[in-house]
Amino acid sequence: MAAKITVHWLEDSRAQRILWLLEELGLDYEVKRYSRDPKTLLAPKELADVHPLGKSPVVTIVEDGKTLTLAESGAIVEFIVERYGSNLSIPASSSDMQARADYLYWLHWAEGSGMLPLMFSIVFAQLPKQGPWLAKPLLNGVSYGAMSQFVLPRLKENFRFIEQSLAGKDYFAGGKLTGADIMMSFIAEGLESSPLPNDKYPNIFRWYNSMLERTAYKKALEKGGKNDLGRFTR
Amino acid sequence: MAAKITVHWLEDSRAQRILWLLEELGLDYEVKRYSRDPKTLLAPKELADVHPLGKSPVVTIVEDGKTLTLAESGAIVEFIVERYGSNLSIPASSSDMQARADYLYWLHWAEGSGMLPLMFSIVFAQLPKQGPWLAKPLLNGVSYGAMSQFVLPRLKENFRFIEQSLAGKDYFAGGKLTGADIMMSFIAEGLESSPLPNDKYPNIFRWYNSMLERTAYKKALEKGGKNDLGRFTR
């Protein structure tokens, strides 16, 4: 199956990992680049012409004259891996039920449970910046209270759990690189720019640094670019 | 493969849809029930003995002497469907790439993009209730501002998108019931208890009501119970 794949790539977004996936699979693809609105940090309106929700990543796949437009990182990773990725991932019919379960778990966890407290930390960091200046002391107080009582405990719990899950392991599922590692890379980037002390998570950074060393990861960086997620919380 | 499945079911949670899935597949299972802390509305500590993050749903599967503990709704649905669910879902090797893509999209979208603004609406509704009473007028103001400027526009965008996606369709993917419908049912419950006017979404409620009519859905209700998601925002 020869498919023509286009990745609609937004700067500082979940899209970078789709380039990494495609490099790991050795697939040809095109990159269409989009920039964020420098003031709102939101995606530009042009992305809504590609997919109704106007987010990235979105991929367009043309195969045998049919065109598919697919959004949502986890769905893109699963779809591409099972359709074009014979040299990556864990097949559905695996007799090793733990490996298959781990693969599906982290694939869904990254955007489900994993991103939630990270998104809350972004929103509460932005809160004081979005309000009128007279309200800033109050908004700073609300932001501080929400972060310390609600967001940080959940962030810590999540990253402690990842840290323990990676003890003695080189990959998230089945002892080899899968789409689960690719999905979880964005969470590791989130940890780097989170308020948590990075030196508390040696297993996460050991795993993450070994991902950064991969040839495919480096090639993807050349075609896309390094995410600066700190811009959302600074 | 005869597997012994136990569902760790928490009241008013994503766990109810796992019971529905198992009823659709005609699988035997046990339900272990947990109640929320009536004050914090959080899951009880006993769930942390089952899985480190202490959330629900979690399933325990015993198969050929091996025990698997699996959390995260999307992963549970995918795993059970592909391993035990020959009479449901869309196989990985489908030649209909649109149907497979739709299946994976909604399966991931429900807990990724779909739940995010719903969770924000819960947190900003709770905000004034969690602070000291002297700060309540201010917290009400912050909550109102965040809801009207940030949360509600995203909720509306999401539900408008679902509404359009279901136009002329009885199911989310491939013209038949799949795990995608089961995952999306929780989002429909969220709409019911959201601040959005329910009469604006006829396609969503047409689809949702047809799900409620299913025998398996009703059987699952008998074994679990109806979710009251309104308790998180009242």
Short mmCIF file of C-alpha atoms in Angstrom, two decimals:
data_model
loop_
_atom_site.label_atom_id
_atom_site.label_comp_id
_atom_site.label_asym_id
_atom_site.label_seq_id
_atom_site.Cartn_x
_atom_site.Cartn_y
_atom_site.Cartn_z
CA MET A 1 0.00 0.00 0.00
CA ALA A 2 1.59 3.24 -1.10
CA ALA A 3 0.03 6.07 0.83
CA LYS A 4 0.71 9.77 0.56
CA ILE A 5 0.87 11.19 4.06
CA THR A 6 0.76 14.89 4.94
CA VAL A 7 1.30 16.02 8.52
CA HIS A 8 -0.23 19.35 9.49
CA TRP A 9 2.41 20.43 11.99
CA LEU A 10 1.84 23.18 14.54
CA GLU A 11 4.81 24.66 16.40
CA ASP A 12 5.14 23.67 20.08
CA SER A 13 2.47 21.01 19.89
CA ARG A 14 1.76 17.30 19.98
CA ALA A 15 2.46 17.18 16.23
CA GLN A 16 6.22 16.76 16.58
CA ARG A 17 5.83 13.18 17.81
CA ILE A 18 3.93 12.21 14.64
CA LEU A 19 7.02 13.19 12.60
CA TRP A 20 9.10 11.02 14.92
CA LEU A 21 6.70 8.10 14.40
CA LEU A 22 6.88 8.43 10.62
CA GLU A 23 10.69 8.58 10.73
CA GLU A 24 10.79 5.42 12.89
CA LEU A 25 8.63 3.66 10.31
CA GLY A 26 10.72 4.93 7.40
CA LEU A 27 7.64 6.34 5.68
CA ASP A 28 7.62 9.22 3.21
CA TYR A 29 5.59 12.21 4.28
CA GLU A 30 5.14 15.91 3.74
CA VAL A 31 5.09 18.52 6.47
CA LYS A 32 2.77 21.51 6.31
CA ARG A 33 3.82 24.03 8.95
CA TYR A 34 1.58 26.31 11.02
CA SER A 35 2.50 28.94 13.63
CA ARG A 36 0.63 29.83 16.80
CA ASP A 37 -0.95 33.23 17.30
CA PRO A 38 1.83 34.93 19.31
CA LYS A 39 -0.67 36.64 21.64
CA THR A 40 -3.26 33.93 22.38
CA LEU A 41 -0.84 31.02 21.76
CA LEU A 42 -3.74 29.28 19.98
CA ALA A 43 -3.56 27.47 16.63
CA PRO A 44 -4.23 29.61 13.55
CA LYS A 45 -7.63 29.54 11.84
CA GLU A 46 -6.18 27.81 8.77
CA LEU A 47 -6.05 24.52 10.70
CA ALA A 48 -9.86 24.59 10.91
CA ASP A 49 -9.90 24.24 7.11
CA VAL A 50 -8.16 20.88 7.51
CA HIS A 51 -10.26 19.53 10.43
CA PRO A 52 -13.31 21.11 12.14
CA LEU A 53 -11.74 21.43 15.59
CA GLY A 54 -8.74 23.28 14.14
CA LYS A 55 -6.09 21.48 16.17
CA SER A 56 -2.82 19.75 15.43
CA PRO A 57 -1.67 17.09 14.79
CA VAL A 58 -3.88 16.28 11.85
CA VAL A 59 -2.77 13.98 9.06
CA THR A 60 -4.13 13.64 5.56
CA ILE A 61 -3.65 10.23 4.00
CA VAL A 62 -4.32 9.50 0.34
CA GLU A 63 -4.46 5.80 -0.47
CA ASP A 64 -5.83 4.20 -3.64
CA GLY A 65 -7.61 7.44 -4.57
CA LYS A 66 -9.32 7.76 -1.19
CA THR A 67 -8.54 10.63 1.15
CA LEU A 68 -8.66 10.33 4.93
CA THR A 69 -8.27 13.19 7.38
CA LEU A 70 -7.44 12.03 10.89
CA ALA A 71 -6.87 14.01 14.09
CA GLU A 72 -6.19 13.09 17.74
CA SER A 73 -2.62 11.96 18.47
CA GLY A 74 -3.45 8.55 19.90
CA ALA A 75 -5.69 7.66 16.98
CA ILE A 76 -3.08 8.80 14.44
CA VAL A 77 -0.35 6.75 16.12
CA GLU A 78 -2.49 3.62 16.38
CA PHE A 79 -3.83 3.93 12.83
CA ILE A 80 -0.46 4.51 11.17
CA VAL A 81 1.30 1.82 13.21
CA GLU A 82 -1.24 -0.88 12.44
CA ARG A 83 -1.68 0.05 8.78
CA TYR A 84 1.87 0.92 7.70
CA GLY A 85 4.11 0.01 10.61
CA SER A 86 5.17 -3.59 10.37
CA ASN A 87 8.53 -2.82 12.04
CA LEU A 88 7.10 -1.19 15.15
CA SER A 89 4.54 -1.82 17.88
CA ILE A 90 2.84 -4.85 19.34
CA PRO A 91 0.31 -6.67 17.18
CA ALA A 92 -3.31 -7.04 18.31
CA SER A 93 -3.07 -10.82 18.31
CA SER A 94 -0.16 -10.91 20.72
CA SER A 95 -0.24 -13.88 23.06
CA ASP A 96 1.57 -11.74 25.62
CA MET A 97 -1.44 -10.06 27.14
CA GLN A 98 0.63 -7.93 29.52
CA ALA A 99 2.62 -6.38 26.65
CA ARG A 100 -0.50 -5.63 24.63
CA ALA A 101 -2.25 -4.19 27.67
CA ASP A 102 0.77 -2.00 28.52
CA TYR A 103 0.87 -0.73 24.95
CA LEU A 104 -2.81 0.22 24.92
CA TYR A 105 -2.63 1.60 28.45
CA TRP A 106 0.13 4.13 27.83
CA LEU A 107 -1.20 4.96 24.37
CA HIS A 108 -4.49 6.07 25.96
CA TRP A 109 -3.04 7.29 29.25
CA ALA A 110 -0.82 9.91 27.63
CA GLU A 111 -3.73 12.01 26.35
CA GLY A 112 -6.28 10.85 28.92
CA SER A 113 -5.02 10.85 32.50
CA GLY A 114 -1.54 12.11 31.64
CA MET A 115 -2.27 15.44 29.97
CA LEU A 116 -5.08 16.51 32.30
CA PRO A 117 -3.04 17.91 35.23
CA LEU A 118 -0.50 19.35 32.77
CA MET A 119 -3.30 21.24 31.02
CA PHE A 120 -4.59 22.45 34.38
CA SER A 121 -1.12 23.72 35.27
CA ILE A 122 -1.06 25.69 31.99
CA VAL A 123 -4.52 27.17 32.54
CA PHE A 124 -3.86 28.20 36.15
CA ALA A 125 -0.47 29.68 35.16
CA GLN A 126 -2.20 31.72 32.42
CA LEU A 127 -5.11 32.82 34.65
CA PRO A 128 -3.41 35.88 36.24
CA LYS A 129 -2.06 36.97 32.82
CA GLN A 130 -5.48 36.94 31.17
CA GLY A 131 -7.34 39.06 33.73
CA PRO A 132 -7.38 42.88 34.21
CA TRP A 133 -4.34 44.16 36.15
CA LEU A 134 -6.43 45.33 39.10
CA ALA A 135 -7.50 41.73 39.69
CA LYS A 136 -3.97 40.34 39.41
CA PRO A 137 -3.29 39.92 43.16
CA LEU A 138 -6.54 37.99 43.52
CA LEU A 139 -5.95 35.91 40.40
CA ASN A 140 -2.42 35.15 41.58
CA GLY A 141 -3.91 33.93 44.85
CA VAL A 142 -6.45 31.72 43.11
CA SER A 143 -3.76 30.38 40.79
CA TYR A 144 -1.43 29.64 43.71
CA GLY A 145 -4.18 27.96 45.72
CA ALA A 146 -5.37 25.81 42.82
CA MET A 147 -1.81 24.83 41.90
CA SER A 148 -0.72 23.88 45.43
CA GLN A 149 -3.93 22.16 46.54
CA PHE A 150 -5.19 20.59 43.36
CA VAL A 151 -2.80 20.54 40.39
CA LEU A 152 0.63 19.85 41.92
CA PRO A 153 -0.46 16.81 44.00
CA ARG A 154 -1.92 15.24 40.85
CA LEU A 155 1.14 16.09 38.75
CA LYS A 156 3.39 14.54 41.39
CA GLU A 157 1.23 11.43 41.64
CA ASN A 158 1.29 10.97 37.86
CA PHE A 159 5.04 11.43 37.47
CA ARG A 160 5.81 9.23 40.49
CA PHE A 161 3.69 6.55 38.84
CA ILE A 162 5.53 6.89 35.50
CA GLU A 163 8.85 6.86 37.35
CA GLN A 164 7.95 3.58 39.07
CA SER A 165 6.58 2.06 35.87
CA LEU A 166 9.90 2.67 34.09
CA ALA A 167 12.06 1.12 36.84
CA GLY A 168 14.43 -1.32 35.13
CA LYS A 169 12.74 -0.81 31.79
CA ASP A 170 13.99 0.68 28.53
CA TYR A 171 10.52 1.08 26.97
CA PHE A 172 6.94 1.39 28.15
CA ALA A 173 5.57 -1.83 26.65
CA GLY A 174 6.87 -5.25 25.68
CA GLY A 175 10.59 -4.44 25.90
CA LYS A 176 10.80 -2.58 22.59
CA LEU A 177 9.95 0.74 21.04
CA THR A 178 6.22 1.14 20.41
CA GLY A 179 3.75 3.90 19.79
CA ALA A 180 3.39 4.08 23.58
CA ASP A 181 6.92 5.54 23.91
CA ILE A 182 6.13 8.03 21.17
CA MET A 183 2.90 9.12 22.85
CA MET A 184 4.60 9.40 26.26
CA SER A 185 7.43 11.58 24.93
CA PHE A 186 5.14 14.62 25.02
CA ILE A 187 4.43 13.96 28.71
CA ALA A 188 8.20 13.91 29.36
CA GLU A 189 8.50 17.27 27.57
CA GLY A 190 5.71 18.49 29.81
CA LEU A 191 7.67 17.38 32.89
CA GLU A 192 10.69 19.39 31.70
CA SER A 193 8.68 22.62 31.68
CA SER A 194 6.51 21.77 34.71
CA PRO A 195 7.08 23.21 38.21
CA LEU A 196 8.24 19.78 39.45
CA PRO A 197 11.96 19.31 40.23
CA ASN A 198 13.33 17.33 37.31
CA ASP A 199 16.03 15.58 39.35
CA LYS A 200 13.41 13.49 41.16
CA TYR A 201 12.69 11.35 38.10
CA PRO A 202 15.88 9.52 37.04
CA ASN A 203 14.05 6.65 35.27
CA ILE A 204 11.92 9.01 33.22
CA PHE A 205 14.95 11.01 32.05
CA ARG A 206 17.04 7.88 31.42
CA TRP A 207 14.26 6.63 29.14
CA TYR A 208 13.63 10.05 27.58
CA ASN A 209 17.32 10.69 26.87
CA SER A 210 17.60 7.34 25.11
CA MET A 211 14.67 8.40 22.90
CA LEU A 212 16.45 11.70 22.07
CA GLU A 213 19.46 9.68 20.92
CA ARG A 214 17.50 7.81 18.26
CA THR A 215 18.31 8.63 14.65
CA ALA A 216 14.63 8.86 13.76
CA TYR A 217 14.02 11.33 16.59
CA LYS A 218 16.84 13.55 15.33
CA LYS A 219 15.61 13.38 11.74
CA ALA A 220 12.13 14.39 12.90
CA LEU A 221 13.61 17.37 14.73
CA GLU A 222 15.23 18.51 11.48
CA LYS A 223 11.92 18.36 9.62
CA GLY A 224 9.81 19.88 12.42
CA GLY A 225 11.53 21.56 15.33
CA LYS A 226 12.05 21.39 19.07
CA ASN A 227 8.98 22.07 21.20
CA ASP A 228 9.15 25.02 23.59
CA LEU A 229 6.36 24.07 25.99
CA GLY A 230 7.68 26.49 28.61
CA ARG A 231 6.06 29.34 26.65
CA PHE A 232 2.67 28.18 27.96
CA THR A 233 3.60 28.57 31.63
CA ARG A 234 6.18 31.40 31.61
CA MET B 1 -10.10 -18.32 26.10
CA ALA B 2 -12.04 -18.36 29.34
CA ALA B 3 -11.13 -15.29 31.32
CA LYS B 4 -12.33 -14.23 34.74
CA ILE B 5 -13.05 -10.53 34.62
CA THR B 6 -13.61 -8.31 37.67
CA VAL B 7 -14.67 -4.68 37.21
CA HIS B 8 -13.77 -2.30 40.01
CA TRP B 9 -16.78 -0.03 39.73
CA LEU B 10 -16.91 3.43 41.29
CA GLU B 11 -20.25 5.24 41.60
CA ASP B 12 -20.79 8.18 39.22
CA SER B 13 -17.72 7.41 37.13
CA ARG B 14 -16.48 6.17 33.78
CA ALA B 15 -16.77 2.60 35.10
CA GLN B 16 -20.45 2.17 34.19
CA ARG B 17 -19.64 2.00 30.47
CA ILE B 18 -17.30 -0.98 31.05
CA LEU B 19 -20.28 -2.93 32.45
CA TRP B 20 -22.23 -1.96 29.33
CA LEU B 21 -19.38 -3.18 27.10
CA LEU B 22 -19.22 -6.53 28.89
CA GLU B 23 -23.00 -6.95 28.60
CA GLU B 24 -22.83 -6.20 24.85
CA LEU B 25 -20.17 -8.88 24.48
CA GLY B 26 -22.12 -11.36 26.59
CA LEU B 27 -19.15 -11.94 28.87
CA ASP B 28 -19.33 -13.10 32.47
CA TYR B 29 -17.88 -10.69 35.00
CA GLU B 30 -17.94 -9.69 38.63
CA VAL B 31 -18.57 -6.19 39.91
CA LYS B 32 -16.74 -4.85 42.93
CA ARG B 33 -18.42 -1.63 44.10
CA TYR B 34 -16.77 1.46 45.58
CA SER B 35 -18.35 4.69 46.84
CA ARG B 36 -16.97 8.20 46.58
CA ASP B 37 -15.99 10.20 49.64
CA PRO B 38 -19.19 12.25 50.11
CA LYS B 39 -17.23 15.41 51.00
CA THR B 40 -14.35 15.46 48.50
CA LEU B 41 -16.21 13.41 45.85
CA LEU B 42 -12.92 11.57 45.26
CA ALA B 43 -12.46 7.80 44.91
CA PRO B 44 -11.83 5.91 48.16
CA LYS B 45 -8.31 4.84 49.12
CA GLU B 46 -9.15 1.15 48.62
CA LEU B 47 -8.97 1.64 44.85
CA ALA B 48 -5.26 2.45 45.20
CA ASP B 49 -4.78 -1.14 46.41
CA VAL B 50 -6.00 -2.30 43.00
CA HIS B 51 -4.04 0.14 40.81
CA PRO B 52 -1.46 2.77 41.89
CA LEU B 53 -3.40 5.80 40.66
CA GLY B 54 -6.49 4.72 42.60
CA LYS B 55 -9.02 5.49 39.90
CA SER B 56 -11.89 3.65 38.27
CA PRO B 57 -12.55 1.88 35.98
CA VAL B 58 -9.95 -0.76 36.63
CA VAL B 59 -10.40 -4.34 35.54
CA THR B 60 -8.65 -7.46 36.76
CA ILE B 61 -8.46 -10.26 34.22
CA VAL B 62 -7.32 -13.76 35.08
CA GLU B 63 -6.54 -15.90 32.04
CA ASP B 64 -4.62 -19.19 31.98
CA GLY B 65 -3.26 -18.54 35.47
CA LYS B 66 -1.98 -15.06 34.59
CA THR B 67 -3.44 -11.95 36.20
CA LEU B 68 -3.65 -8.61 34.44
CA THR B 69 -4.71 -5.34 36.06
CA LEU B 70 -5.72 -2.71 33.51
CA ALA B 71 -6.90 0.87 33.98
CA GLU B 72 -7.79 3.75 31.63
CA SER B 73 -11.21 3.42 29.96
CA GLY B 74 -10.01 3.57 26.35
CA ALA B 75 -7.38 0.91 26.92
CA ILE B 76 -9.85 -1.37 28.71
CA VAL B 77 -12.39 -1.05 25.89
CA GLU B 78 -9.84 -1.68 23.16
CA PHE B 79 -8.22 -4.58 24.98
CA ILE B 80 -11.45 -6.39 25.83
CA VAL B 81 -12.96 -5.82 22.39
CA GLU B 82 -9.98 -7.16 20.49
CA ARG B 83 -9.33 -10.09 22.84
CA TYR B 84 -12.84 -11.28 23.71
CA GLY B 85 -15.19 -9.31 21.49
CA SER B 86 -15.66 -11.06 18.18
CA ASN B 87 -19.25 -9.76 17.90
CA LEU B 88 -18.42 -6.09 18.29
CA SER B 89 -16.06 -3.44 16.90
CA ILE B 90 -14.10 -2.97 13.72
CA PRO B 91 -11.12 -5.25 13.14
CA ALA B 92 -7.66 -3.80 12.72
CA SER B 93 -7.30 -5.27 9.25
CA SER B 94 -10.39 -3.57 7.90
CA SER B 95 -10.09 -2.56 4.29
CA ASP B 96 -12.44 0.32 5.04
CA MET B 97 -9.88 2.79 6.27
CA GLN B 98 -12.48 5.44 7.08
CA ALA B 99 -14.38 3.11 9.42
CA ARG B 100 -11.23 2.03 11.23
CA ALA B 101 -10.03 5.63 11.51
CA ASP B 102 -13.42 6.77 12.86
CA TYR B 103 -13.36 3.97 15.42
CA LEU B 104 -9.88 4.88 16.69
CA TYR B 105 -10.61 8.60 16.52
CA TRP B 106 -13.67 8.58 18.80
CA LEU B 107 -12.14 5.94 21.06
CA HIS B 108 -9.24 8.31 21.79
CA TRP B 109 -11.17 11.55 21.42
CA ALA B 110 -13.60 10.74 24.25
CA GLU B 111 -10.92 10.80 26.96
CA GLY B 112 -8.49 13.10 25.16
CA SER B 113 -10.10 16.18 23.59
CA GLY B 114 -13.64 15.36 24.73
CA MET B 115 -13.25 15.19 28.50
CA LEU B 116 -10.89 18.15 28.83
CA PRO B 117 -13.42 21.04 28.75
CA LEU B 118 -15.89 18.95 30.77
CA MET B 119 -13.24 18.50 33.49
CA PHE B 120 -12.51 22.24 33.39
CA SER B 121 -16.21 22.99 33.84
CA ILE B 122 -16.25 20.74 36.93
CA VAL B 123 -13.13 22.34 38.42
CA PHE B 124 -14.30 25.92 37.87
CA ALA B 125 -17.76 25.04 39.26
CA GLN B 126 -16.09 23.60 42.39
CA LEU B 127 -13.67 26.51 42.82
CA PRO B 128 -16.00 28.84 44.81
CA LYS B 129 -17.11 25.92 47.00
CA GLN B 130 -13.56 24.97 47.99
CA GLY B 131 -12.38 28.43 49.13
CA PRO B 132 -13.05 30.28 52.42
CA TRP B 133 -16.48 31.93 52.52
CA LEU B 134 -15.02 35.46 52.69
CA ALA B 135 -13.45 34.88 49.27
CA LYS B 136 -16.62 33.43 47.72
CA PRO B 137 -17.74 36.56 45.80
CA LEU B 138 -14.26 36.84 44.25
CA LEU B 139 -14.01 33.14 43.50
CA ASN B 140 -17.47 33.27 41.94
CA GLY B 141 -16.19 36.05 39.69
CA VAL B 142 -13.11 34.07 38.66
CA SER B 143 -15.25 31.00 38.06
CA TYR B 144 -17.75 32.97 35.97
CA GLY B 145 -14.99 34.62 33.92
CA ALA B 146 -13.17 31.36 33.24
CA MET B 147 -16.39 29.56 32.34
CA SER B 148 -17.69 32.24 29.96
CA GLN B 149 -14.39 33.13 28.28
CA PHE B 150 -12.57 29.84 28.25
CA VAL B 151 -14.60 26.74 29.11
CA LEU B 152 -18.01 27.31 27.51
CA PRO B 153 -16.68 28.24 24.05
CA ARG B 154 -14.69 24.99 24.00
CA LEU B 155 -17.61 22.93 25.28
CA LYS B 156 -19.84 24.40 22.58
CA GLU B 157 -17.26 23.78 19.88
CA ASN B 158 -16.87 20.14 20.95
CA PHE B 159 -20.59 19.39 21.13
CA ARG B 160 -21.32 21.20 17.86
CA PHE B 161 -18.65 18.99 16.28
CA ILE B 162 -20.15 15.78 17.72
CA GLU B 163 -23.62 16.96 16.64
CA GLN B 164 -22.40 17.42 13.05
CA SER B 165 -20.51 14.13 13.06
CA LEU B 166 -23.68 12.22 13.99
CA ALA B 167 -25.85 13.82 11.28
CA GLY B 168 -27.61 10.99 9.46
CA LYS B 169 -25.71 8.37 11.46
CA ASP B 170 -26.86 5.78 13.98
CA TYR B 171 -23.35 5.05 15.31
CA PHE B 172 -19.98 6.79 15.49
CA ALA B 173 -17.99 4.40 13.29
CA GLY B 174 -18.63 2.02 10.42
CA GLY B 175 -22.44 1.97 10.69
CA LYS B 176 -22.60 -0.38 13.68
CA LEU B 177 -22.12 -0.40 17.42
CA THR B 178 -18.45 -0.27 18.39
CA GLY B 179 -16.36 0.61 21.42
CA ALA B 180 -16.44 4.18 20.11
CA ASP B 181 -20.14 4.49 20.96
CA ILE B 182 -19.49 3.07 24.40
CA MET B 183 -16.65 5.51 25.05
CA MET B 184 -18.70 8.46 23.79
CA SER B 185 -21.68 7.65 26.01
CA PHE B 186 -19.91 9.23 28.98
CA ILE B 187 -19.49 12.45 26.99
CA ALA B 188 -23.24 12.46 26.31
CA GLU B 189 -23.88 12.06 30.04
CA GLY B 190 -21.55 15.01 30.55
CA LEU B 191 -23.64 17.07 28.12
CA GLU B 192 -26.77 16.28 30.12
CA SER B 193 -25.30 17.80 33.27
CA SER B 194 -23.34 20.58 31.51
CA PRO B 195 -24.48 24.22 31.40
CA LEU B 196 -25.20 23.87 27.65
CA PRO B 197 -28.87 23.86 26.53
CA ASN B 198 -29.62 20.22 25.74
CA ASP B 199 -32.21 21.00 23.06
CA LYS B 200 -29.51 22.26 20.71
CA TYR B 201 -28.17 18.76 20.05
CA PRO B 202 -30.90 16.61 18.48
CA ASN B 203 -28.49 14.20 16.75
CA ILE B 204 -26.55 13.54 19.93
CA PHE B 205 -29.71 12.78 21.92
CA ARG B 206 -31.22 10.68 19.10
CA TRP B 207 -28.07 8.56 19.16
CA TYR B 208 -27.82 8.53 22.95
CA ASN B 209 -31.47 7.56 23.44
CA SER B 210 -31.06 4.64 21.07
CA MET B 211 -28.12 3.47 23.21
CA LEU B 212 -30.28 3.71 26.36
CA GLU B 213 -32.83 1.43 24.66
CA ARG B 214 -30.35 -1.40 24.21
CA THR B 215 -30.90 -4.52 26.31
CA ALA B 216 -27.22 -4.67 27.26
CA TYR B 217 -27.28 -1.06 28.45
CA LYS B 218 -30.25 -1.79 30.70
CA LYS B 219 -28.67 -4.96 32.09
CA ALA B 220 -25.52 -2.99 32.89
CA LEU B 221 -27.61 -0.40 34.75
CA GLU B 222 -29.06 -3.18 36.90
CA LYS B 223 -25.60 -4.42 37.85
CA GLY B 224 -24.03 -0.97 38.34
CA GLY B 225 -26.25 2.07 38.52
CA LYS B 226 -27.12 5.32 36.83
CA ASN B 227 -24.44 8.00 36.92
CA ASP B 228 -25.30 11.27 38.63
CA LEU B 229 -22.67 13.53 37.09
CA GLY B 230 -24.60 16.62 38.13
CA ARG B 231 -23.26 16.18 41.67
CA PHE B 232 -19.87 17.45 40.44
CA THR B 233 -21.23 20.78 39.25
CA ARG B 234 -24.21 21.43 41.54
#
